[in-house]
mmCIF file of C-alpha atoms in Angstrom:
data_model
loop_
_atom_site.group_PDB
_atom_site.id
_atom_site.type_symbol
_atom_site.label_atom_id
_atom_site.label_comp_id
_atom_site.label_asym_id
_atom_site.label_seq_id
_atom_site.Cartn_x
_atom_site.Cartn_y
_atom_site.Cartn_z
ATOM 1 C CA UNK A 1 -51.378 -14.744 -4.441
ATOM 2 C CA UNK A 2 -50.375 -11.224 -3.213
ATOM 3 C CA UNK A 3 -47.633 -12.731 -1.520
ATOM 4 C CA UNK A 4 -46.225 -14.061 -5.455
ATOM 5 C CA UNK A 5 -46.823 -11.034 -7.387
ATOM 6 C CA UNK A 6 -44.490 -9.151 -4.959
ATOM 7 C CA UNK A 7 -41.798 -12.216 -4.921
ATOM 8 C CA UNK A 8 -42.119 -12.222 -8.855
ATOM 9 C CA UNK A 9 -41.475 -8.638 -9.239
ATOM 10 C CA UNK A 10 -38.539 -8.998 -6.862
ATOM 11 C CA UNK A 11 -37.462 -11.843 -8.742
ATOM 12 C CA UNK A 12 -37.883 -9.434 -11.643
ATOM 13 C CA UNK A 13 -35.663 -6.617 -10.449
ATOM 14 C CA UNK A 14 -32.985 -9.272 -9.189
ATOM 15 C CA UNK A 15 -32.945 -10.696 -13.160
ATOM 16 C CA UNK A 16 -32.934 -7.426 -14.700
ATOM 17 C CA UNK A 17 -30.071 -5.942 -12.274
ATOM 18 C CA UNK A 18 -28.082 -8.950 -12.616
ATOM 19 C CA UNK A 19 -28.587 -8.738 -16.693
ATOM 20 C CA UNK A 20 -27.503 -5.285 -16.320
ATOM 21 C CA UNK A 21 -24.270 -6.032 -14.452
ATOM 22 C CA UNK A 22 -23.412 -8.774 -16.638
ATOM 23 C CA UNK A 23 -23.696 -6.224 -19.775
ATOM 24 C CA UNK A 24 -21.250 -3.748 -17.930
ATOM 25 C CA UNK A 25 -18.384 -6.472 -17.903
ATOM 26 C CA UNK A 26 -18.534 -7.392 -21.493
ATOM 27 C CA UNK A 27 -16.118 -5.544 -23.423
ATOM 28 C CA UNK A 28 -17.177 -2.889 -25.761
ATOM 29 C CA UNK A 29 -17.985 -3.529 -29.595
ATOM 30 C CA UNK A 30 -15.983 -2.133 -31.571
ATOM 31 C CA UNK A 31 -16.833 1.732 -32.550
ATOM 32 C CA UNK A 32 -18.537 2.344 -29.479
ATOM 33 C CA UNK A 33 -17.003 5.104 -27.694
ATOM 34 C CA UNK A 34 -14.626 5.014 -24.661
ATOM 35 C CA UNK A 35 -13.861 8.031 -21.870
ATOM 36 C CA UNK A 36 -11.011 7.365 -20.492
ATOM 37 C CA UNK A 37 -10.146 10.011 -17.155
ATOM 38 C CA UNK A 38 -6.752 10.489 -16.446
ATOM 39 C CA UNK A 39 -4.884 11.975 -13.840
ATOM 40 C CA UNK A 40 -0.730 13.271 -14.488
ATOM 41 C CA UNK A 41 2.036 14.866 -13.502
ATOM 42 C CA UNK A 42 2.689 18.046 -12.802
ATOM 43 C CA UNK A 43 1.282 20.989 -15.184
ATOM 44 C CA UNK A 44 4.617 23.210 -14.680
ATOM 45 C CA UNK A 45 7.027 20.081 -16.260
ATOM 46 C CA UNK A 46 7.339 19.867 -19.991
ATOM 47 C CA UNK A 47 6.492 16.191 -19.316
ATOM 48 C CA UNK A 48 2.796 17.167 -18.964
ATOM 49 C CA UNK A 49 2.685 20.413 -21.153
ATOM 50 C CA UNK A 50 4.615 18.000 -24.025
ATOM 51 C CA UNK A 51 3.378 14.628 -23.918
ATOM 52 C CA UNK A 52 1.060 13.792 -21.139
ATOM 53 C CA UNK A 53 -1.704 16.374 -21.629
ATOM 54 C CA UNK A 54 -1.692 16.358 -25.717
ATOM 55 C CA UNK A 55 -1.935 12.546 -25.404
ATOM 56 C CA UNK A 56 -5.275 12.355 -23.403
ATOM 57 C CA UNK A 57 -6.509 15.449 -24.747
ATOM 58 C CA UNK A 58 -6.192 15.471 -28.225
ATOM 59 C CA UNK A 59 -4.209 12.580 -29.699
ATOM 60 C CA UNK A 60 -6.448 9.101 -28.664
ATOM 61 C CA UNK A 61 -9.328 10.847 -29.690
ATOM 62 C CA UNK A 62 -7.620 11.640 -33.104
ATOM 63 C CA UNK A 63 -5.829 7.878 -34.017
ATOM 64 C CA UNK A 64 -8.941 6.431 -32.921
ATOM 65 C CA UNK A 65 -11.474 8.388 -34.782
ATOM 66 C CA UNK A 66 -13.464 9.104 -31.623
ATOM 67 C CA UNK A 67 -13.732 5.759 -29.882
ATOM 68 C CA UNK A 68 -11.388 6.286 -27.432
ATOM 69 C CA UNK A 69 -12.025 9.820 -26.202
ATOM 70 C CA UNK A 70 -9.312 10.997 -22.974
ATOM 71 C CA UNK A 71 -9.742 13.561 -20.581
ATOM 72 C CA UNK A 72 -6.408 14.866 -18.157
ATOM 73 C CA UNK A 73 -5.449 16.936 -15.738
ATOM 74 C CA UNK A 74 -2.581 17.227 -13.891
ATOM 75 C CA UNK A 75 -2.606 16.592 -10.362
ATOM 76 C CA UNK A 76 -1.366 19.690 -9.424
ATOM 77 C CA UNK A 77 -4.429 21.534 -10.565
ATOM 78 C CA UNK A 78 -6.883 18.540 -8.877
ATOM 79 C CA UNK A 79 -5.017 19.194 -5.313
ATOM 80 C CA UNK A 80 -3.596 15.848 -5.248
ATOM 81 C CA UNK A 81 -0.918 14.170 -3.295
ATOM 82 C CA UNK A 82 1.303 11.556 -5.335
ATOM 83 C CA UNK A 83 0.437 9.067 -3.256
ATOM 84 C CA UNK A 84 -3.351 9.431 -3.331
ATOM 85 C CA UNK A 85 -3.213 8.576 -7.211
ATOM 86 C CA UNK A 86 -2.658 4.795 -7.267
ATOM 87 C CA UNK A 87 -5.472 4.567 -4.731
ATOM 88 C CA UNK A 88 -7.800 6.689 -6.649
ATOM 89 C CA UNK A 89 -7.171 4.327 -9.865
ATOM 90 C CA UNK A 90 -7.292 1.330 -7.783
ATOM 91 C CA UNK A 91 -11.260 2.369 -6.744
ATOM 92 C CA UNK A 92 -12.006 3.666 -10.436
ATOM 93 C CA UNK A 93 -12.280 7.258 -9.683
ATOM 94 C CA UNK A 94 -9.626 7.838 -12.454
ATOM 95 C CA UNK A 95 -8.756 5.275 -15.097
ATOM 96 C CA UNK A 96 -5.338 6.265 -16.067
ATOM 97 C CA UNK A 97 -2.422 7.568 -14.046
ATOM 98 C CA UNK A 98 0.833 8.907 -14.886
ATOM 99 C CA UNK A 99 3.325 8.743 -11.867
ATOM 100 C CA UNK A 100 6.448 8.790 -9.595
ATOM 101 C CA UNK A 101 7.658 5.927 -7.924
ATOM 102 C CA UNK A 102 7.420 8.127 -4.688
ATOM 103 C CA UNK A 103 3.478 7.648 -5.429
ATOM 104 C CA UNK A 104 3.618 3.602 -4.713
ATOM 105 C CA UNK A 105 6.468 3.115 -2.670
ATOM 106 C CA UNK A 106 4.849 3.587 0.596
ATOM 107 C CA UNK A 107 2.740 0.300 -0.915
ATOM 108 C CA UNK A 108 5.891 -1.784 -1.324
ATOM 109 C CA UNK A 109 9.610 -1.281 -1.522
ATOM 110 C CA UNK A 110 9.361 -3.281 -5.196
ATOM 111 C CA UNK A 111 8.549 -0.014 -6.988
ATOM 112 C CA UNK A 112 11.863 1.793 -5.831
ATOM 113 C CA UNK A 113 13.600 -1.225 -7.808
ATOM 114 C CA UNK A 114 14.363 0.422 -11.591
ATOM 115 C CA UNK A 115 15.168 3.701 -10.541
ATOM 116 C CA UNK A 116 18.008 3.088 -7.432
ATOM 117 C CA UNK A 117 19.500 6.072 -6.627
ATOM 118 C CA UNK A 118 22.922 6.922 -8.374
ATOM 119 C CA UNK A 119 23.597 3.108 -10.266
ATOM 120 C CA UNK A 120 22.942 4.863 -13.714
ATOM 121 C CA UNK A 121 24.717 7.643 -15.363
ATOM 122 C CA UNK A 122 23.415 7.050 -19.128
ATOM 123 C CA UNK A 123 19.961 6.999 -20.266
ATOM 124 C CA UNK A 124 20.497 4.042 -22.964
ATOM 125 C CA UNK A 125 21.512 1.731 -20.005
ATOM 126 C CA UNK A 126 18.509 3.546 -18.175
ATOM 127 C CA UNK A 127 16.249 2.026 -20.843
ATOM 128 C CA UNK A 128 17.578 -1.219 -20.406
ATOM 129 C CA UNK A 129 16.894 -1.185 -16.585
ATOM 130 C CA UNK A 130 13.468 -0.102 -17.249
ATOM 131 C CA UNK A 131 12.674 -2.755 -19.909
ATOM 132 C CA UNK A 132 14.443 -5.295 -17.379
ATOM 133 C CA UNK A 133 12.269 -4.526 -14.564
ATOM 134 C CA UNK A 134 8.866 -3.472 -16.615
ATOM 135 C CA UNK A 135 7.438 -7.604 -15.662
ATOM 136 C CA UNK A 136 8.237 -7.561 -12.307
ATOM 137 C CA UNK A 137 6.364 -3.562 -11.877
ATOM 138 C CA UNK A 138 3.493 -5.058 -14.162
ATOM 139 C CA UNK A 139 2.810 -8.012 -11.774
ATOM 140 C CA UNK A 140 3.322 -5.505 -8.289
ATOM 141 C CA UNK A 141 0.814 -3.071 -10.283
ATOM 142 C CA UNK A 142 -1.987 -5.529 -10.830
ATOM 143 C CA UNK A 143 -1.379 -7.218 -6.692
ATOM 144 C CA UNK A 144 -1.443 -3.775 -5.020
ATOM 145 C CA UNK A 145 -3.556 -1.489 -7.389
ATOM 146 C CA UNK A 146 -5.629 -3.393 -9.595
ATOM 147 C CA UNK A 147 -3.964 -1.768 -12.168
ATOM 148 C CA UNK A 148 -2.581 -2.366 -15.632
ATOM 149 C CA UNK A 149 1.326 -1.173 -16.087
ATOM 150 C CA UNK A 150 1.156 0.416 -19.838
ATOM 151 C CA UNK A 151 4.484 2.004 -19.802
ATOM 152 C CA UNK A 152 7.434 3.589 -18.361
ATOM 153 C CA UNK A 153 9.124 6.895 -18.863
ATOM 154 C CA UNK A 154 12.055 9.444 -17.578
ATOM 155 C CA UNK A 155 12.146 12.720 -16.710
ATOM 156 C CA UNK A 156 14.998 14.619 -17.078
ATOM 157 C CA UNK A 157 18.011 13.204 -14.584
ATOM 158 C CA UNK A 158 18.287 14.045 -11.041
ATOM 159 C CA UNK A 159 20.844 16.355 -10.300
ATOM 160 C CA UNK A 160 21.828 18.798 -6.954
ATOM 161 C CA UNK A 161 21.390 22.476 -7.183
ATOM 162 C CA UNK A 162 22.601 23.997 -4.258
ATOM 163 C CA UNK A 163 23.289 27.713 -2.973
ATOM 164 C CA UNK A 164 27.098 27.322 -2.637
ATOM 165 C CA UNK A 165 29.678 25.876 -4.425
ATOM 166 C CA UNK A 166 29.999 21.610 -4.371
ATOM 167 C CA UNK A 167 32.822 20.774 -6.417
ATOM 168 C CA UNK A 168 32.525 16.786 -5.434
ATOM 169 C CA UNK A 169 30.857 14.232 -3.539
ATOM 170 C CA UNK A 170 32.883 14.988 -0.557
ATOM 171 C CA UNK A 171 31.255 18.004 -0.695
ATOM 172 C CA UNK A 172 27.904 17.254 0.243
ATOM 173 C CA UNK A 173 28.991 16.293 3.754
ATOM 174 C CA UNK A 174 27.260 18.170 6.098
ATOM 175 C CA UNK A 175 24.782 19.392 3.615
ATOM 176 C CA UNK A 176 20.905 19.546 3.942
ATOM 177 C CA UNK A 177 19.548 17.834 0.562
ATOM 178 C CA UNK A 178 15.998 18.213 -0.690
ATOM 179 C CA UNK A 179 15.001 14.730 -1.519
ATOM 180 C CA UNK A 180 11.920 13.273 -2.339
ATOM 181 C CA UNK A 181 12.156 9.322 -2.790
ATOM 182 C CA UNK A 182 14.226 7.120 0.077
ATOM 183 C CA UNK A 183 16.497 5.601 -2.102
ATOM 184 C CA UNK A 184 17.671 9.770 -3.116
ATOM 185 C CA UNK A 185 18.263 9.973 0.933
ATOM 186 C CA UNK A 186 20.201 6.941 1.037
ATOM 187 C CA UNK A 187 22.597 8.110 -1.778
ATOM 188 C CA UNK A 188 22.777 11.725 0.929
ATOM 189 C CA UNK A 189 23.442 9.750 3.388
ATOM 190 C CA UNK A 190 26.151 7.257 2.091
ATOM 191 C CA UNK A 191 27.712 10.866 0.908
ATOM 192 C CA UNK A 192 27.540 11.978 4.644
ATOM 193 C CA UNK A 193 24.628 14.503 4.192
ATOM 194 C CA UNK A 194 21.599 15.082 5.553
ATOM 195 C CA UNK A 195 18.597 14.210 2.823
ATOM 196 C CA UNK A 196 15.282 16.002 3.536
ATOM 197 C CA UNK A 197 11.613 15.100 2.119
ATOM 198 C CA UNK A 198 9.899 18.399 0.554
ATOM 199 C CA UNK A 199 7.508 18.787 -2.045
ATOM 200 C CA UNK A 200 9.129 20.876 -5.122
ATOM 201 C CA UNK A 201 6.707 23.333 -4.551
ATOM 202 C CA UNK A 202 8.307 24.389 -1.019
ATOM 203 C CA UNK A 203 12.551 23.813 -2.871
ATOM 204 C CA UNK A 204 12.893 27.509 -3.712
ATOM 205 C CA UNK A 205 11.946 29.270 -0.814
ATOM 206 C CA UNK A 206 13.565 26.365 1.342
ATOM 207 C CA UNK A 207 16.930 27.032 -0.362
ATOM 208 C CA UNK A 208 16.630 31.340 -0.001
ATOM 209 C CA UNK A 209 15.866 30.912 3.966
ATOM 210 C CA UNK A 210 18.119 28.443 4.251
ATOM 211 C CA UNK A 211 17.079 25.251 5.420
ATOM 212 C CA UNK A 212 18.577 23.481 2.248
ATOM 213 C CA UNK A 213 21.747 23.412 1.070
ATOM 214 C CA UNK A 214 21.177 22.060 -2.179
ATOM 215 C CA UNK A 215 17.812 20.700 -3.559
ATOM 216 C CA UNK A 216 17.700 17.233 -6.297
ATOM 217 C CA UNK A 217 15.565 17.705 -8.819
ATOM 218 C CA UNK A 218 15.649 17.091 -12.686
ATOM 219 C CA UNK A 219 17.546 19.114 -15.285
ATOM 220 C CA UNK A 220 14.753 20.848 -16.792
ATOM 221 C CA UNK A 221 12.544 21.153 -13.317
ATOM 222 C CA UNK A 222 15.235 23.252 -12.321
ATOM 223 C CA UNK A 223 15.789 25.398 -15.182
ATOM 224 C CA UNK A 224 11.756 25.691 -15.556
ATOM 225 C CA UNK A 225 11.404 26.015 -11.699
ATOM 226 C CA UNK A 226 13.822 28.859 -12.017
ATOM 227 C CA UNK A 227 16.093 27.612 -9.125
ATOM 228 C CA UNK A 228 18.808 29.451 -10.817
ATOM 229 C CA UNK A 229 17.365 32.092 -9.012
ATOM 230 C CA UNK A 230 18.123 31.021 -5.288
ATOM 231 C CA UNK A 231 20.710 27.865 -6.309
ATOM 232 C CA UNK A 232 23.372 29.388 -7.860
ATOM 233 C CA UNK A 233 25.302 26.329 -8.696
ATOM 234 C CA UNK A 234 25.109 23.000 -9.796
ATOM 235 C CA UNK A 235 26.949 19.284 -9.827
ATOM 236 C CA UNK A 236 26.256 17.469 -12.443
ATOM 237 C CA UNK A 237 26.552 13.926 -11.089
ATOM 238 C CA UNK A 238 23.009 11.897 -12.166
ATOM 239 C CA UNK A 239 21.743 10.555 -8.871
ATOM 240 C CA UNK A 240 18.542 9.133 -10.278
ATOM 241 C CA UNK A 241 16.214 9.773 -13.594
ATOM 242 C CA UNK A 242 12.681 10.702 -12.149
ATOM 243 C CA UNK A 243 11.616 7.247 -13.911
ATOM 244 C CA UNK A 244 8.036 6.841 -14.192
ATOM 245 C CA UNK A 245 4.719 4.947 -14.558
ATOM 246 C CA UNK A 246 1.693 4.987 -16.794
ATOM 247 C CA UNK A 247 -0.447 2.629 -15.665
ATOM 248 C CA UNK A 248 -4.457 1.937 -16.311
ATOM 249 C CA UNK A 249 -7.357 0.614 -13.747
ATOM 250 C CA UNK A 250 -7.705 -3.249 -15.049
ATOM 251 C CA UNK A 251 -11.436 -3.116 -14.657
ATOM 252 C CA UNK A 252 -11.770 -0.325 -17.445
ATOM 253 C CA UNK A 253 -9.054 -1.942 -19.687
ATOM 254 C CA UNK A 254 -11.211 -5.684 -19.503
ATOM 255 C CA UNK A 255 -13.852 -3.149 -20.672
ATOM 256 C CA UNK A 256 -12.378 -2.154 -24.064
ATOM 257 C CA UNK A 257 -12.789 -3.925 -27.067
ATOM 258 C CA UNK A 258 -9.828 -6.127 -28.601
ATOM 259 C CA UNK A 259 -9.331 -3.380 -31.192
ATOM 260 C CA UNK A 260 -9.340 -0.384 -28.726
ATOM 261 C CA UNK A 261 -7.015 -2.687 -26.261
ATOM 262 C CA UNK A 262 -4.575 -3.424 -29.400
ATOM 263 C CA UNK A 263 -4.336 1.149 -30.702
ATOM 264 C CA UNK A 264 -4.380 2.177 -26.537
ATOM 265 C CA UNK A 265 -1.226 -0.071 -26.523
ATOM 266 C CA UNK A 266 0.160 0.706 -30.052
ATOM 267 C CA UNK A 267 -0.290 5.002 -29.249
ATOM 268 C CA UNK A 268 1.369 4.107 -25.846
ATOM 269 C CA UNK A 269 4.253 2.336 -26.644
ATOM 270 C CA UNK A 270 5.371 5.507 -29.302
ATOM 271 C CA UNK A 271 4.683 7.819 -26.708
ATOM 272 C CA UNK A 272 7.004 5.884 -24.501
ATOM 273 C CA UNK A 273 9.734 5.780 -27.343
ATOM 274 C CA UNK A 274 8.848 9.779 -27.641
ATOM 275 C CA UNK A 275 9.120 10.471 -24.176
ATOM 276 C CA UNK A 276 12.509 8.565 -24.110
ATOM 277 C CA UNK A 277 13.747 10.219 -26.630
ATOM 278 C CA UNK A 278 13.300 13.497 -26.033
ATOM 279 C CA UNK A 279 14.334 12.878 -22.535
ATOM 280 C CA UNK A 280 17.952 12.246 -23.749
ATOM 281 C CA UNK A 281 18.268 15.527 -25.482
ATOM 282 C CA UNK A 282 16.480 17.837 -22.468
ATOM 283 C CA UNK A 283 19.242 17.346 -19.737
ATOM 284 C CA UNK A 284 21.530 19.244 -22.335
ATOM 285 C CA UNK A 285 19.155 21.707 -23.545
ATOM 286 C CA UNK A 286 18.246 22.557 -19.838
ATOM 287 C CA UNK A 287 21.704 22.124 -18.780
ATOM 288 C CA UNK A 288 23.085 24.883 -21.294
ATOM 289 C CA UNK A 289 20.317 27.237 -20.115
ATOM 290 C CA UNK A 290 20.814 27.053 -16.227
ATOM 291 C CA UNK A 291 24.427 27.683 -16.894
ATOM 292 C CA UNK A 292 25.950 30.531 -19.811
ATOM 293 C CA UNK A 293 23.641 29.037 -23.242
ATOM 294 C CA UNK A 294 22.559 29.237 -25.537
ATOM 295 C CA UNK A 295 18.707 28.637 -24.584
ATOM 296 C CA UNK A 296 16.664 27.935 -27.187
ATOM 297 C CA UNK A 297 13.558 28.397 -24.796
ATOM 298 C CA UNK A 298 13.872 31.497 -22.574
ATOM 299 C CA UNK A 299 16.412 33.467 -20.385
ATOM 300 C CA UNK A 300 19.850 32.021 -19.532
ATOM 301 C CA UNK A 301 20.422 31.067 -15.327
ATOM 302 C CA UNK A 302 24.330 31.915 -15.453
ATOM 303 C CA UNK A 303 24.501 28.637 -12.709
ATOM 304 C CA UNK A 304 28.234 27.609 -11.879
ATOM 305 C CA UNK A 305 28.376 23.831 -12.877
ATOM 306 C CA UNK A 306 30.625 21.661 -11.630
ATOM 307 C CA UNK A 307 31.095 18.297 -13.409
ATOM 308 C CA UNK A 308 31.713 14.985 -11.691
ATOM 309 C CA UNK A 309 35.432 13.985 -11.576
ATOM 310 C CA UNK A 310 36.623 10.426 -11.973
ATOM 311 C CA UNK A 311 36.711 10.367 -8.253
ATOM 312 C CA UNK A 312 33.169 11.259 -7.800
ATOM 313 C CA UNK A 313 31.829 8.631 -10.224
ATOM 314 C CA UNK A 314 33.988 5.935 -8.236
ATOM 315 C CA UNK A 315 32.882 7.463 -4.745
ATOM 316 C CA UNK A 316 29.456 7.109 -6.213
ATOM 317 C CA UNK A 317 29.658 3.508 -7.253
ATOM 318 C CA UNK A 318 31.089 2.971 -3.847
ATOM 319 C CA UNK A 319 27.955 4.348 -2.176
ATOM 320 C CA UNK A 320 25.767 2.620 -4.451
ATOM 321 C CA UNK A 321 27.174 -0.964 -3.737
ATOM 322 C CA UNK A 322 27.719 -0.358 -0.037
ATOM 323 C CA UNK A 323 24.841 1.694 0.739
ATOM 324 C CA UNK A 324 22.237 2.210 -1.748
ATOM 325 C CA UNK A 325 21.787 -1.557 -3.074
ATOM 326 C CA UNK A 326 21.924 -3.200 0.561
ATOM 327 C CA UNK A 327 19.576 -0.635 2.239
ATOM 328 C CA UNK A 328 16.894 -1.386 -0.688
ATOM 329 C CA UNK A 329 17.542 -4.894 -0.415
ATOM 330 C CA UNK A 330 16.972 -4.740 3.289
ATOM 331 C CA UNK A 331 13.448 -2.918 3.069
ATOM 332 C CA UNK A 332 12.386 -5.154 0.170
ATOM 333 C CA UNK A 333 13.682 -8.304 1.279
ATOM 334 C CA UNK A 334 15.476 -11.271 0.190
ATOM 335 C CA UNK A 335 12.848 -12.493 -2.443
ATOM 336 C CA UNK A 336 12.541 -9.123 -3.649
ATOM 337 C CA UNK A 337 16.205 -8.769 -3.630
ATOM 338 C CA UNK A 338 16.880 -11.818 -5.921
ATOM 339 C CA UNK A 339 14.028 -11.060 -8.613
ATOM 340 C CA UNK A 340 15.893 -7.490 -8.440
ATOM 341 C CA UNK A 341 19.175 -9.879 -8.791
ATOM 342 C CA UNK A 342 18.295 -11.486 -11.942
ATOM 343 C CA UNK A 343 16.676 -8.717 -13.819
ATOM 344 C CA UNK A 344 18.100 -5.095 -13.238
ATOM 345 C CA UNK A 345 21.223 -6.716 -11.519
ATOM 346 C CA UNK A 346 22.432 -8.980 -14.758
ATOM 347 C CA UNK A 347 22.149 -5.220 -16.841
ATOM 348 C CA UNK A 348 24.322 -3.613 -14.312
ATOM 349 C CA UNK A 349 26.378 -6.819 -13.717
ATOM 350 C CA UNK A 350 25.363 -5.631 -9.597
ATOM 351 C CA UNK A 351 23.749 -7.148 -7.017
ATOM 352 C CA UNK A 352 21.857 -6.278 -4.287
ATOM 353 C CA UNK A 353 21.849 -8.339 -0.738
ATOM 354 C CA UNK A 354 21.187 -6.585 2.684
ATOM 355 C CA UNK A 355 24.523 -6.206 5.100
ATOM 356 C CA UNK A 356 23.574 -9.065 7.704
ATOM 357 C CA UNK A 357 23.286 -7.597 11.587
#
């Protein structure tokens, strides 16, 4: 009899725990409250200061009358490498992340795939690349993370800042480039320079002693980074757009309620279209204040810019097609190639396909 009382209140526990764990995976009612914690970018880009942080912050807990209550901080202040974000989200320590492709890539070459170095100069066609490819991120996000893909975003374009004059793509021959995804170092290399992987952090003091030439980094990074400062000039030829990721742990999401799941992706989708759009009018602002102004938003850099030529932008579509495109293809592979093929490649009417050995 001793022996059933203890398998009864074991039996007891096991019930209860296994009531309790089947509670935790319903989704919420509607009007109960939601944290959500969220990790972003980084707390010196207007990205964060403008959009991100405000979002989390302030905003969801605004539209949604307090049942959806966020809580950011940039990465930079948590001590966080990129690539230790995804992973973090994938085992529910945060719920949301905003990031770089440079965070997943080293997870699969798939991520790299709407934001190929140098194969877009305008941000409208930009857009179209990122709406192209948004499925085929979704599905990688969900396999690899766990994760939900919410949205995707640009920072200002990638540009080269460098400490003397390059007038051209032949120019960069020779040249020690700050890069920081592999497809960036492809485009260096195609150009005959040598790319180099450095946290932004280290680009100013790299450039005084030095060891880089010229540094990529977006428009307004560099104006806000003040690499006017060491870098006196710049060439404007877009090599890539910074495009990146919002993207939310799929346990947590199964855990809202219909009506929280239907406003996350509602507030989402305009902060997209926001982020977008003010993207496309930055790389001028930020442009006319490295260079002679106005600047509406501090001091004026006094930069020397040099603007691509109708030479560069065909030397660039020739290093795009024969190097970029078939040195992705190659680390993705041929499946990964075609999907690429029939989404982002019918946009840009290109098509990537590795060079056969």
């Amino acid at each position: 009899m001793k022996w059933l009382s203890q398998h009864s209140r074991i039996r007891a526990r096991s019930l209860a725990l296994s009531l309790a764990l089947a509670l935790i995976s319903l989704p919420l009612k509607a009007g109960d409250t939601q944290i959500i914690k969220a990790v972003g970018t980084w707390d010196y880009f207007t990205n964060y200061q403008k959009h991100e942080g405000p979002f989390w912050n302030q905003h969801i807990a605004e539209v949604s009358e307090g049942t959806i209550v966020g809580e950011i901080k940039p990465h930079t202040e948590l001590g966080l490498q990129g690539f230790e974000i995804m992973r973090l989200v994938k085992k529910g320590v945060f719920d949301f992340a905003f990031g770089l492709p440079g965070y997943v890539v080293p997870e699969s070459e798939i991520f790299e795939g709407a934001d190929l170095s140098s194969l877009v100069q305008n941000i409208a066609v930009q857009r179209q690349v990122a709406d192209a490819y948004f499925h085929t991120l979704e599905l990688a996000f969900a396999e690899k993370y766990n994760a939900k893909l919410m949205m995707l975003y640009p920072f200002p374009s990638q540009m080269l800042w460098c400490s003397s004059p390059v007038r051209s793509v032949a120019d960069l021959k020779g040249k020690h480039v700050r890069v920081f995804l592999t497809t960036l170092g492809d485009f260096i290399e195609g150009a005959g320079g040598v790319p180099v992987s450095a946290p932004f952090n280290d680009v100013s003091d790299a450039l005084e002693s030095g060891i880089f030439d010229c540094v990529i980094t977006g428009t307004m990074s560099a104006y806000t980074g003040e690499l006017y400062k060491v870098a006196p000039y710049g060439f404007t030829l877009r090599v890539g757009w910074g495009l990146a990721f919002g993207a939310m742990n799929l346990n947590k999401w199964n855990r809202l309620s219909p009506e929280q799941k239907s406003l996350l992706q509602r507030e989402l989708a305009q902060l997209t279209d926001n982020m977008w759009r003010e993207t496309a009018t930055e790389d001028a602002i930020a442009l006319s204040c490295l260079s002679d102004g106005p600047c509406p938003i501090g001091e004026v850099g006094n930069m020397e810019l040099f603007t691509p030529s109708d030479a560069d932008l065909a030397a660039r579509s020739k290093i795009a097609r024969e190097v970029v495109l078939p040195r992705w293809a190659q680390r993705c592979g041929p499946d990964c190639a075609a999907n690429w093929n029939r989404t982002v490649g019918k946009v840009l009417d290109l098509r990537a396909q590795a060079i056969a050995h």
